mmCIF file of C-alpha atoms and ligand atoms in Angstrom:
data_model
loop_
_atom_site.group_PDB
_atom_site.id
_atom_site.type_symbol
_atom_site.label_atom_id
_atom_site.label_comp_id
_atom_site.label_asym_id
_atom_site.label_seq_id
_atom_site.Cartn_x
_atom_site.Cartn_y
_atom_site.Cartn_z
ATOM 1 C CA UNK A 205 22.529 16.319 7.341
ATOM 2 C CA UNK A 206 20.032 15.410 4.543
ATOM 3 C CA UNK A 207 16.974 16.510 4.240
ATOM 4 C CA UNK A 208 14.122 14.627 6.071
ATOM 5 C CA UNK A 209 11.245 13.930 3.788
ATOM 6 C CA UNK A 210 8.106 10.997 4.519
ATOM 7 C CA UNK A 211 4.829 10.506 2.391
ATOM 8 C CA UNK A 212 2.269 8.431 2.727
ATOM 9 C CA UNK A 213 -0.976 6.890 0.741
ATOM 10 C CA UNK A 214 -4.007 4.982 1.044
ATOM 11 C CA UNK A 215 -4.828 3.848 -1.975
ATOM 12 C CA UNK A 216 -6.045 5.333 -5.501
ATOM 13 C CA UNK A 217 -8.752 4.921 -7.481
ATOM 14 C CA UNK A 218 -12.403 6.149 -8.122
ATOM 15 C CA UNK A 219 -12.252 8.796 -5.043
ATOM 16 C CA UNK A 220 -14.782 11.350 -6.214
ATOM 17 C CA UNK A 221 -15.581 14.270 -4.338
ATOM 18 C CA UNK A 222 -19.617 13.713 -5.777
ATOM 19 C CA UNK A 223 -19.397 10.543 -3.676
ATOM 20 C CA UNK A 224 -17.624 11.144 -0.503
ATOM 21 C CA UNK A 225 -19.736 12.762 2.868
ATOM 22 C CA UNK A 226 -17.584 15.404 4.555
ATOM 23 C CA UNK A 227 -17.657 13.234 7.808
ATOM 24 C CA UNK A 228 -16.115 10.087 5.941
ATOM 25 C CA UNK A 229 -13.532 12.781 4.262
ATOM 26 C CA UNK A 230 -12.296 14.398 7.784
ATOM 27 C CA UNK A 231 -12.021 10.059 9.014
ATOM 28 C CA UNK A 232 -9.731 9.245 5.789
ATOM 29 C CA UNK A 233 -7.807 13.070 6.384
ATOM 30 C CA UNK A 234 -7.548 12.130 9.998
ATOM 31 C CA UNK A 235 -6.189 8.664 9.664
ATOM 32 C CA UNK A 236 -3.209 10.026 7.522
ATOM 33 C CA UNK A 237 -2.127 12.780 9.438
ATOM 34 C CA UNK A 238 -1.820 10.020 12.257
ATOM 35 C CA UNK A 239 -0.047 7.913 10.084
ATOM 36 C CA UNK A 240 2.202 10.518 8.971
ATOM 37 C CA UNK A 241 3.016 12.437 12.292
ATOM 38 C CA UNK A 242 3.642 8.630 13.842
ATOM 39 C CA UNK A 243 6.455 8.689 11.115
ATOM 40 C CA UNK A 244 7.865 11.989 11.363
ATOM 41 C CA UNK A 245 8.137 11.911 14.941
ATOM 42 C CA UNK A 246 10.892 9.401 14.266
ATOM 43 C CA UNK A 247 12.291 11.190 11.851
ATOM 44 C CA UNK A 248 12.291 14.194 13.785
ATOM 45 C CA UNK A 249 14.578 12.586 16.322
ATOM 46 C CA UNK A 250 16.814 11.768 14.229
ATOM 47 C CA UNK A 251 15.551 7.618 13.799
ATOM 48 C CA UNK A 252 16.103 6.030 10.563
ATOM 49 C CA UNK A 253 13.507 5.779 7.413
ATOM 50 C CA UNK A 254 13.129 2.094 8.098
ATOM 51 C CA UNK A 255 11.098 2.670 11.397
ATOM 52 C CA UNK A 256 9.603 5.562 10.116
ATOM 53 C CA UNK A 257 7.592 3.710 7.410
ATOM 54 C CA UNK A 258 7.070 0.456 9.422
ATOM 55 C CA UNK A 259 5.514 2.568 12.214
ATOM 56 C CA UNK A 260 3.305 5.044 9.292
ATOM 57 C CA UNK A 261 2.125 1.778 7.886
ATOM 58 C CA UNK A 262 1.105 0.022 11.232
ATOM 59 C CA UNK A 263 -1.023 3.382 11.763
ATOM 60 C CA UNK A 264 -2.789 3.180 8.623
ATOM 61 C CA UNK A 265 -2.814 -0.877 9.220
ATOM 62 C CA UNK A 266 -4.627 -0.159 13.006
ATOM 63 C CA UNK A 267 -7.091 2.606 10.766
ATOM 64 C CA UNK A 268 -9.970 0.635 9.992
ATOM 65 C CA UNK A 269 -11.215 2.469 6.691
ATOM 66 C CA UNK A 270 -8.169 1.552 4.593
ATOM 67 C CA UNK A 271 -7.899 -1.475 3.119
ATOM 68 C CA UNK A 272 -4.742 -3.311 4.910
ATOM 69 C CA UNK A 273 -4.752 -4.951 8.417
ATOM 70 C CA UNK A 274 -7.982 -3.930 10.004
ATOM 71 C CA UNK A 275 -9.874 -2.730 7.168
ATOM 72 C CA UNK A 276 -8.727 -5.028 4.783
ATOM 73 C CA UNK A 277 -10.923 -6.498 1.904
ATOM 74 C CA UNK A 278 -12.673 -9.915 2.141
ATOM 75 C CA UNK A 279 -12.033 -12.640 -0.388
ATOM 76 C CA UNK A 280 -14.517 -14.504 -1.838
ATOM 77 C CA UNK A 281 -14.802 -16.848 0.860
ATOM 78 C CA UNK A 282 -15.050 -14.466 3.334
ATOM 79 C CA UNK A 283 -11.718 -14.260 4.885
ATOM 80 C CA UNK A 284 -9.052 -11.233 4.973
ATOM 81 C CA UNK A 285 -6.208 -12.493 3.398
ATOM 82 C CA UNK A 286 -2.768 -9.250 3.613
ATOM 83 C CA UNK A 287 0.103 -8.726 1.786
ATOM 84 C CA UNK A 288 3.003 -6.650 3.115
ATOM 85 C CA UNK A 289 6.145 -5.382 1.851
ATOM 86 C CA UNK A 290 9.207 -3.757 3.649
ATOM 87 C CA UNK A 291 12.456 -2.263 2.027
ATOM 88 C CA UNK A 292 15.629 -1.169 3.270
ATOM 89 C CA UNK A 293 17.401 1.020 0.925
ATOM 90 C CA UNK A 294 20.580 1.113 2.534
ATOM 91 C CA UNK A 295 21.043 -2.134 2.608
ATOM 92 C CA UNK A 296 19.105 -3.576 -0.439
ATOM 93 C CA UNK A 297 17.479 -5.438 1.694
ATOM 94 C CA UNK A 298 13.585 -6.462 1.745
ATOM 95 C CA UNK A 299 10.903 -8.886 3.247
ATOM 96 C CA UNK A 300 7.497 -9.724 2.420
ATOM 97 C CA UNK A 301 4.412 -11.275 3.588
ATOM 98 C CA UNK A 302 1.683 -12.818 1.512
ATOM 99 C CA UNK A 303 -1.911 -14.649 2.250
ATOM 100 C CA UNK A 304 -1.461 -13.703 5.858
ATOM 101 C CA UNK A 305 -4.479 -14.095 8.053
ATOM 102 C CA UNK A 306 -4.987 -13.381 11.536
ATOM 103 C CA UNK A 307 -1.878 -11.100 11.962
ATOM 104 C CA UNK A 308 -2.493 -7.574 13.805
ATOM 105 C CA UNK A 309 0.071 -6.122 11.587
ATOM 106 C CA UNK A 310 1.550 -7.395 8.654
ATOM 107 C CA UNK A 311 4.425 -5.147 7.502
ATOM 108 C CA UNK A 312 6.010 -5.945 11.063
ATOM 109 C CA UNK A 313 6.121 -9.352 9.964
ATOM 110 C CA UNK A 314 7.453 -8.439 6.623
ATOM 111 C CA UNK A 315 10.251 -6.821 8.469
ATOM 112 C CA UNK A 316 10.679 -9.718 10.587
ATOM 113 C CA UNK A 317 10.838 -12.073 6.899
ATOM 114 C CA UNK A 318 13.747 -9.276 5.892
ATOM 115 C CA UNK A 319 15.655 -9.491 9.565
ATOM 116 C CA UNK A 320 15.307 -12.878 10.683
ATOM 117 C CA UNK A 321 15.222 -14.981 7.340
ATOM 118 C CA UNK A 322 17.864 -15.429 4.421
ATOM 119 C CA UNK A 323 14.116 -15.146 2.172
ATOM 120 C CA UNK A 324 12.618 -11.968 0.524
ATOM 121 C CA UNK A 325 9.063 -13.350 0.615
ATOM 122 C CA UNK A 326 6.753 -15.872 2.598
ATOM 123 C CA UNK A 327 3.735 -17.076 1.873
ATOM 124 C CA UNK A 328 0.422 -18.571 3.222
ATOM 125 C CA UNK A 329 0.686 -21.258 5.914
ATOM 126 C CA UNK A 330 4.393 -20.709 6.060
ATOM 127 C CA UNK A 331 4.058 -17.425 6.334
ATOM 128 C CA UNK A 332 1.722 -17.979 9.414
ATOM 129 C CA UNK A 333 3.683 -20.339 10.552
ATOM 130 C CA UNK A 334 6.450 -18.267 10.432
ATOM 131 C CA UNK A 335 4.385 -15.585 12.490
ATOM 132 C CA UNK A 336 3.717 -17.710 15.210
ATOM 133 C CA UNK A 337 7.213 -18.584 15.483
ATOM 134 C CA UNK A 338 8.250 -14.930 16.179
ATOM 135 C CA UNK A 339 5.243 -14.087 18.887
ATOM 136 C CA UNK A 340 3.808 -11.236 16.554
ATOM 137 C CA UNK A 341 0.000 -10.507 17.774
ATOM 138 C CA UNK A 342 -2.532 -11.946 16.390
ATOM 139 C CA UNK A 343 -6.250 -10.833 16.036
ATOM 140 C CA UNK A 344 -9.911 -12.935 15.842
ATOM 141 C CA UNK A 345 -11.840 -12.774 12.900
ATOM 142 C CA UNK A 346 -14.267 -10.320 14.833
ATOM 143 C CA UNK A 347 -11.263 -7.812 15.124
ATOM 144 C CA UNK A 348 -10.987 -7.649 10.956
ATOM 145 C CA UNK A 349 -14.686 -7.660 10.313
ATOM 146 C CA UNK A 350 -15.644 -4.158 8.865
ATOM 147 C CA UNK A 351 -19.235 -3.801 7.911
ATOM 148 C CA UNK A 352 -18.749 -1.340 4.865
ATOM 149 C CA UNK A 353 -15.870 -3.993 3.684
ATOM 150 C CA UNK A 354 -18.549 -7.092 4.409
ATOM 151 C CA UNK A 355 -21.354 -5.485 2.416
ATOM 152 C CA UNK A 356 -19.445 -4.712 -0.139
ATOM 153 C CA UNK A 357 -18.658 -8.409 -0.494
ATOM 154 C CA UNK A 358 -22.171 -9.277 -0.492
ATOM 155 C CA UNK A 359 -22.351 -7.293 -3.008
ATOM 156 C CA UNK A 360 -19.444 -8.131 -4.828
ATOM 157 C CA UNK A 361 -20.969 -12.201 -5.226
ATOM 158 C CA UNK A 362 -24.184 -10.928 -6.124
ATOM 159 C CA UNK A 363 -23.116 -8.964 -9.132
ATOM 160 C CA UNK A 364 -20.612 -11.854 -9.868
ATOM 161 C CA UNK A 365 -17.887 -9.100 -9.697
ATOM 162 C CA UNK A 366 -14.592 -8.137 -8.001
ATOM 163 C CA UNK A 367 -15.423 -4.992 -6.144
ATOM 164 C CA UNK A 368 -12.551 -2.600 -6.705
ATOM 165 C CA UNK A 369 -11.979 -1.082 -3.005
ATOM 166 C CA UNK A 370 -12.241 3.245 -3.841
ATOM 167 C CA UNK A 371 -14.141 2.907 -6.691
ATOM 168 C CA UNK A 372 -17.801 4.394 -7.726
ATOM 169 C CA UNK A 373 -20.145 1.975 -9.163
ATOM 170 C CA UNK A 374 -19.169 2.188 -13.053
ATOM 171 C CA UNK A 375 -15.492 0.587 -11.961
ATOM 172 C CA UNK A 376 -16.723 -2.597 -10.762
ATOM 173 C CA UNK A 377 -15.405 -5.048 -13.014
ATOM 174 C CA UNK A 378 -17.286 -8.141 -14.108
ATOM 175 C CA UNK A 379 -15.574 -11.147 -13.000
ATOM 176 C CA UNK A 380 -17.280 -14.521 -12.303
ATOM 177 C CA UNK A 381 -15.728 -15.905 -15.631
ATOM 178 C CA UNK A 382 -11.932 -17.230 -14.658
ATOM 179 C CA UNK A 383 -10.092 -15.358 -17.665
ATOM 180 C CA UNK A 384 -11.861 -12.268 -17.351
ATOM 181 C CA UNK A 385 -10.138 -12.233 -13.665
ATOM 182 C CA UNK A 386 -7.281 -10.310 -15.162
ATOM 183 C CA UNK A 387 -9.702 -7.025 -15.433
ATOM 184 C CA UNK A 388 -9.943 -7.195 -11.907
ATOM 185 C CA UNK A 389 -9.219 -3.742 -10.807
ATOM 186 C CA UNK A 390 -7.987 -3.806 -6.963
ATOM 187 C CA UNK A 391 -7.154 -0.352 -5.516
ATOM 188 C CA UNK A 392 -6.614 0.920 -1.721
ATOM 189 C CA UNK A 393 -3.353 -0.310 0.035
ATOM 190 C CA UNK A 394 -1.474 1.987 2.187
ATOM 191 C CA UNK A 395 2.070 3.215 2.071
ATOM 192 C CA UNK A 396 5.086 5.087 3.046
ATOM 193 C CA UNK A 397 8.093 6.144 1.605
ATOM 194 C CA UNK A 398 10.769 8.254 3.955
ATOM 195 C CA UNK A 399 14.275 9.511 3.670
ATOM 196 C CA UNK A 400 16.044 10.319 7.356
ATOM 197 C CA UNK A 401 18.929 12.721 8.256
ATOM 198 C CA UNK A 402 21.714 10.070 6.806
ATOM 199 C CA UNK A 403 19.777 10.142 3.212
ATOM 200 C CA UNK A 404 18.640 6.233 4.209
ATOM 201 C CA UNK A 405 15.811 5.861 2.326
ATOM 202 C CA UNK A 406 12.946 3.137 3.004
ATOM 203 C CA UNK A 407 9.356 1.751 1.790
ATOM 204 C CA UNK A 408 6.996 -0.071 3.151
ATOM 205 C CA UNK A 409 3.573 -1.145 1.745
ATOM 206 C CA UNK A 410 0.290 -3.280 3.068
ATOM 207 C CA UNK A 411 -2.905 -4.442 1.482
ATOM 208 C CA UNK A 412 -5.905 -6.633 1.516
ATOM 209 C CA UNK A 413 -5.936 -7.132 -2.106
ATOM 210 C CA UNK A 414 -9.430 -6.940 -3.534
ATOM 211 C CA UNK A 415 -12.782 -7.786 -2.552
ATOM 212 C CA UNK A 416 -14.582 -11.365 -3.621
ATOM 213 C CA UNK A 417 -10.673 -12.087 -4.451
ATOM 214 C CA UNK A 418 -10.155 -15.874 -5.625
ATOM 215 C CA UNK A 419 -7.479 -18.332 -6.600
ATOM 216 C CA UNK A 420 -4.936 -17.358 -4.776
ATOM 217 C CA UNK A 421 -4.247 -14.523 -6.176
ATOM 218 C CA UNK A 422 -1.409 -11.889 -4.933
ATOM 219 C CA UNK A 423 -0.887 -8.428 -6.321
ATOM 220 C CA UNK A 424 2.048 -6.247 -6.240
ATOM 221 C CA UNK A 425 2.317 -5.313 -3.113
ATOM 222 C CA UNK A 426 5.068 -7.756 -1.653
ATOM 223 C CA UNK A 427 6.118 -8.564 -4.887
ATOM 224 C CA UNK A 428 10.038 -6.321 -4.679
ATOM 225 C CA UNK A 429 10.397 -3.830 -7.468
ATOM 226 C CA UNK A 430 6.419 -3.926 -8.498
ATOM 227 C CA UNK A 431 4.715 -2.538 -5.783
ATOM 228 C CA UNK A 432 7.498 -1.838 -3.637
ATOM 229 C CA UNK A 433 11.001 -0.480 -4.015
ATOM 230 C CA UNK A 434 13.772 1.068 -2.266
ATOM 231 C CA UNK A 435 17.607 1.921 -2.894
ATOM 232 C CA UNK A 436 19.484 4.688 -1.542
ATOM 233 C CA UNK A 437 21.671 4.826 -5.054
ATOM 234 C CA UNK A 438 18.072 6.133 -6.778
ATOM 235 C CA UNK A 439 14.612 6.377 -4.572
ATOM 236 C CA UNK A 440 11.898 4.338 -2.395
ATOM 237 C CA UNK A 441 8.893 4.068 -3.880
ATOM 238 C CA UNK A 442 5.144 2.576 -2.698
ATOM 239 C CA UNK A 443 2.616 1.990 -4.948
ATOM 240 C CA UNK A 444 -1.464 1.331 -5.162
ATOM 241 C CA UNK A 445 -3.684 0.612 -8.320
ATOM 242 C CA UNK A 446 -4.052 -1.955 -10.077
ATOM 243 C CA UNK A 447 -1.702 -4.745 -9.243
ATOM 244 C CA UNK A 448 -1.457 -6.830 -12.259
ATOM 245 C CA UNK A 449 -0.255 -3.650 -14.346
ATOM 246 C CA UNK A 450 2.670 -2.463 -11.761
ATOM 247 C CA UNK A 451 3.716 -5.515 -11.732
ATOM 248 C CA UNK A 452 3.910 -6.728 -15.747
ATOM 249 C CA UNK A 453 4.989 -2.717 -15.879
ATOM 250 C CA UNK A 454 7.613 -3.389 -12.595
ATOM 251 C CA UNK A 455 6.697 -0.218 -11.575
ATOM 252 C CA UNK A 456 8.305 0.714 -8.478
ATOM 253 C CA UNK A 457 11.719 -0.552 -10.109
ATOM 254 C CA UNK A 458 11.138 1.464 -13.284
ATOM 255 C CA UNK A 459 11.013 5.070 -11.410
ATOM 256 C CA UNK A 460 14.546 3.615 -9.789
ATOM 257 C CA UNK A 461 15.817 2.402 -13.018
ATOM 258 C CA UNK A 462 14.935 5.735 -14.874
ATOM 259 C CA UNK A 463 17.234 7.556 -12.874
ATOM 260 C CA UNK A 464 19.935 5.139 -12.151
ATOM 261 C CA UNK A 465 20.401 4.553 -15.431
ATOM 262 C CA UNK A 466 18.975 7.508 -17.778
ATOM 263 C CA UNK A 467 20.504 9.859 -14.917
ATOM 264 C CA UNK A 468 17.145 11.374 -15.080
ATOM 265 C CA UNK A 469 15.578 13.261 -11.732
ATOM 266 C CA UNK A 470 12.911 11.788 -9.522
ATOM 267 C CA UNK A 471 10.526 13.904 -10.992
ATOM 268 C CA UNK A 472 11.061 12.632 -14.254
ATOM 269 C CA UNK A 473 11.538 9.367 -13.708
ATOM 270 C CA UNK A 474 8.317 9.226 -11.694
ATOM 271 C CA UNK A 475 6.369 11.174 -14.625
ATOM 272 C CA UNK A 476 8.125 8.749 -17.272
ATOM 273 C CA UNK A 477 7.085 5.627 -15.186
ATOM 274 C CA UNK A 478 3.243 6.933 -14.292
ATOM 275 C CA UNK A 479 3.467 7.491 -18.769
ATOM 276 C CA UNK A 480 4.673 4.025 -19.134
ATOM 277 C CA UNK A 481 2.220 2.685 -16.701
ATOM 278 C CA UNK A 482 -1.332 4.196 -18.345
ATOM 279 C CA UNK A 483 0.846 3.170 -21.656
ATOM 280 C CA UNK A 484 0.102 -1.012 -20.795
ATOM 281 C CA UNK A 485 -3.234 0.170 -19.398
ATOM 282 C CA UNK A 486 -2.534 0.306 -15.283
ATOM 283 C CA UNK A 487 -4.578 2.634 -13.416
ATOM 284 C CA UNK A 488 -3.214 3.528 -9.889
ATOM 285 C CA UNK A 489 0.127 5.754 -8.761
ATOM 286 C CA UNK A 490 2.674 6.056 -6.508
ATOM 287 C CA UNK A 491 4.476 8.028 -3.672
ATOM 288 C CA UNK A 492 8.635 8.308 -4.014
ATOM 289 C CA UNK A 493 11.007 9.767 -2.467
ATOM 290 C CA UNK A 494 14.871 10.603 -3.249
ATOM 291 C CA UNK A 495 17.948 11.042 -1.209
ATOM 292 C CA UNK A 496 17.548 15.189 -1.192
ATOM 293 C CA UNK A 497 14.334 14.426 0.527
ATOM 294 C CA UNK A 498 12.356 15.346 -2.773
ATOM 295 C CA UNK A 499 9.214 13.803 -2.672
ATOM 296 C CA UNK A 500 6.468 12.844 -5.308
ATOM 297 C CA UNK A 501 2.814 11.650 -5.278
ATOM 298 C CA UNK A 502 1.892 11.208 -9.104
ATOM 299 C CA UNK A 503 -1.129 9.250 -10.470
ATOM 300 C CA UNK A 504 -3.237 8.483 -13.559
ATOM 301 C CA UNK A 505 -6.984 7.312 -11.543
ATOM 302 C CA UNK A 506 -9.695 9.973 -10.000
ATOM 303 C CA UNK A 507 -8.077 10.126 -6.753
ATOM 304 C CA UNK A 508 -5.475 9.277 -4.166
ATOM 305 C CA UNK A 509 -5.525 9.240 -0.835
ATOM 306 C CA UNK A 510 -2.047 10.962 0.334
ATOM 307 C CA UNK A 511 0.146 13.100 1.901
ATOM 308 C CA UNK A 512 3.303 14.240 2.848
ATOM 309 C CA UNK A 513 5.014 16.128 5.819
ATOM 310 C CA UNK A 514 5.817 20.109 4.117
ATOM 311 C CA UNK A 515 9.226 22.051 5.228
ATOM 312 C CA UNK A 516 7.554 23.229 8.252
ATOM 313 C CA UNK A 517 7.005 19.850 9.582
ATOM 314 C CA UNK A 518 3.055 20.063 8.958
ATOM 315 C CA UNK A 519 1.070 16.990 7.043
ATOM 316 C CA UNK A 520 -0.452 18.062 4.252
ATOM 317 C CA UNK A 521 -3.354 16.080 3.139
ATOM 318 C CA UNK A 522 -4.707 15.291 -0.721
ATOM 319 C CA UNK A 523 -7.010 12.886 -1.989
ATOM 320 C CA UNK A 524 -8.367 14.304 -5.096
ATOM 321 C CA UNK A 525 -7.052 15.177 -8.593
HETATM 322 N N1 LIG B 893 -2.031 -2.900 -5.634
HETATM 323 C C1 LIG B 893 -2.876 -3.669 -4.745
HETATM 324 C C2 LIG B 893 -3.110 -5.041 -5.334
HETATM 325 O O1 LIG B 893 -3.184 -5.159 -6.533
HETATM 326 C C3 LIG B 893 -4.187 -3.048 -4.483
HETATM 327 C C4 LIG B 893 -4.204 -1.588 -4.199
HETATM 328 O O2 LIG B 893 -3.264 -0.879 -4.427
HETATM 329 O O3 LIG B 893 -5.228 -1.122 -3.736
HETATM 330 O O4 LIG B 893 -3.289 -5.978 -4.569
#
């Protein structure tokens, strides 16, 4: 029997204690010990990684102060636009979403891409298409409307700026300009990494993307072995920040690559990889976990929302350095 081992994030960034209210702290504590007992109950009875992230991600999806299904971001037109990502370690096997709209819960549909397709990753009408076509629910426009997320939009166009999602003021990064849009800084997906009693190991991972986002732009998240990564030979890994950097740094791959072939441990691979990733200038992190069940939660911004079930079966919670 292996060791059973889940974590879970939502999304780094500027998290500073200075600007949170204790009420909106106990919300974003509360919504990942849901997240994270909804996983380790399956765990717990024995079911395999793969649900257990799919059904820690739908939480945090359903948990309207994250940025992925119900909380997500608007774009610059005003729409909520998700990327999802799902991978099977045991099988090497993935699916992912991108540009959905409408859909309850997007990593569901990412696992229907990886079970029902011979693809890896749909996108945009297709994608939609695709989601009708398998009878996944679908929500109105009034069901992804957040205020705090619709505000901050308004705010977003008005500074000419993409808002970075858990950020204080200072991070919001000038924008309107086209080439500048590479300084975008988009933080606050939600993950989950697991390992189950037959040392299958699985990730899943769901975002909005950024706020005022434009051009069609897609982060890491669904891209496989950027943002999301899993192999039962090395590790799963999920990971938030700033997507253009984990993906030119193929993050999530580079943790797995570190030990498969430098034989090195999770720990530091993960270290090695968070190094290499402030090295091209990403800001963000990660949450990985092994087939002993070893689990880590490294990153280089202010804060990260995440936690991870202890030996006694209790969520522990973290969202600051
Ligand atoms: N990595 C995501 C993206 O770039 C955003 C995030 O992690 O908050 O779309």
């Amino acid at each position: 029997m292996h060791k059973k081992a889940i974590a879970v994030h939502g999304g780094a960034g500027t998290i500073l204690k200075s600007e949170m209210t204790p009420k909106l702290e106990v919300e974003y504590r509360a919504g990942l010990e849901a997240s994270l007992r909804k996983g380790w109950e399956i765990l717990d009875k024995n079911g395999s990684a793969l649900d257990a992230v799919e059904a820690a991600v739908v939480e945090l999806e359903n948990f309207p102060l994250f940025n992925a299904g119900r909380g997500s971001v608007f774009t610059h037109e005003g729409r909520n636009e998700m990327d999802a990502a799902i991978m099977d370690g045991r099988k090497l096997k993935a699916g992912a979403v991108a540009f959905l709209r409408n859909v309850k819960n997007p990593i569901g549909l990412a696992r229907l891409v990886m079970e029902k397709t011979e693809h890896c990753l749909l996108a945009g009408e297709g994608a939609n298409e695709f989601a009708h076509e398998m009878r996944v629910e679908f929500e109105t426009d009034e069901y992804f409307f957040t205020e705090h997320r619709y505000l901050q939009l308004l705010k977003a166009i008005e500074e000419g700026r993409v808002q970075l999602d858990h950020a204080a003021g200072k991070s919001r990064i000038q924008t309107s300009p086209a080439p500048k849009l590479r300084k975008a800084k988009p933080l606050g997906t939600v993950g989950a990494v697991a390992c189950d009693a037959k040392g299958n190991l699985a990730a899943a991972t769901s975002t909005g993307g950024m706020t005022n986002k434009k051009f069609g732009r897609i982060g890491d998240t669904p891209v496989i072995g950027a943002g999301t990564y899993a192999d039962n030979a090395t590790c799963a890994v999920s990971c938030t920040g700033h997507g253009e950097f984990f993906m030119l740094g193929v993050t999530a791959f580079d943790v797995a690559a570190r030990m498969k072939y430098k034989g090195l441990s999770l720990e530091d691979a993960a270290a090695e990889a968070i190094d290499n990733l402030t090295k091209i200038g990403g800001e963000g992190g990660f949450i990985a976990v092994d087939g002993q069940g070893r689990v880590v939660l490294p990153f280089n911004s202010e804060g990260m929302y995440r936690g991870f079930v202890d030996e006694a079966g209790e969520p522990v919670i973290e969202i600051y350095k």
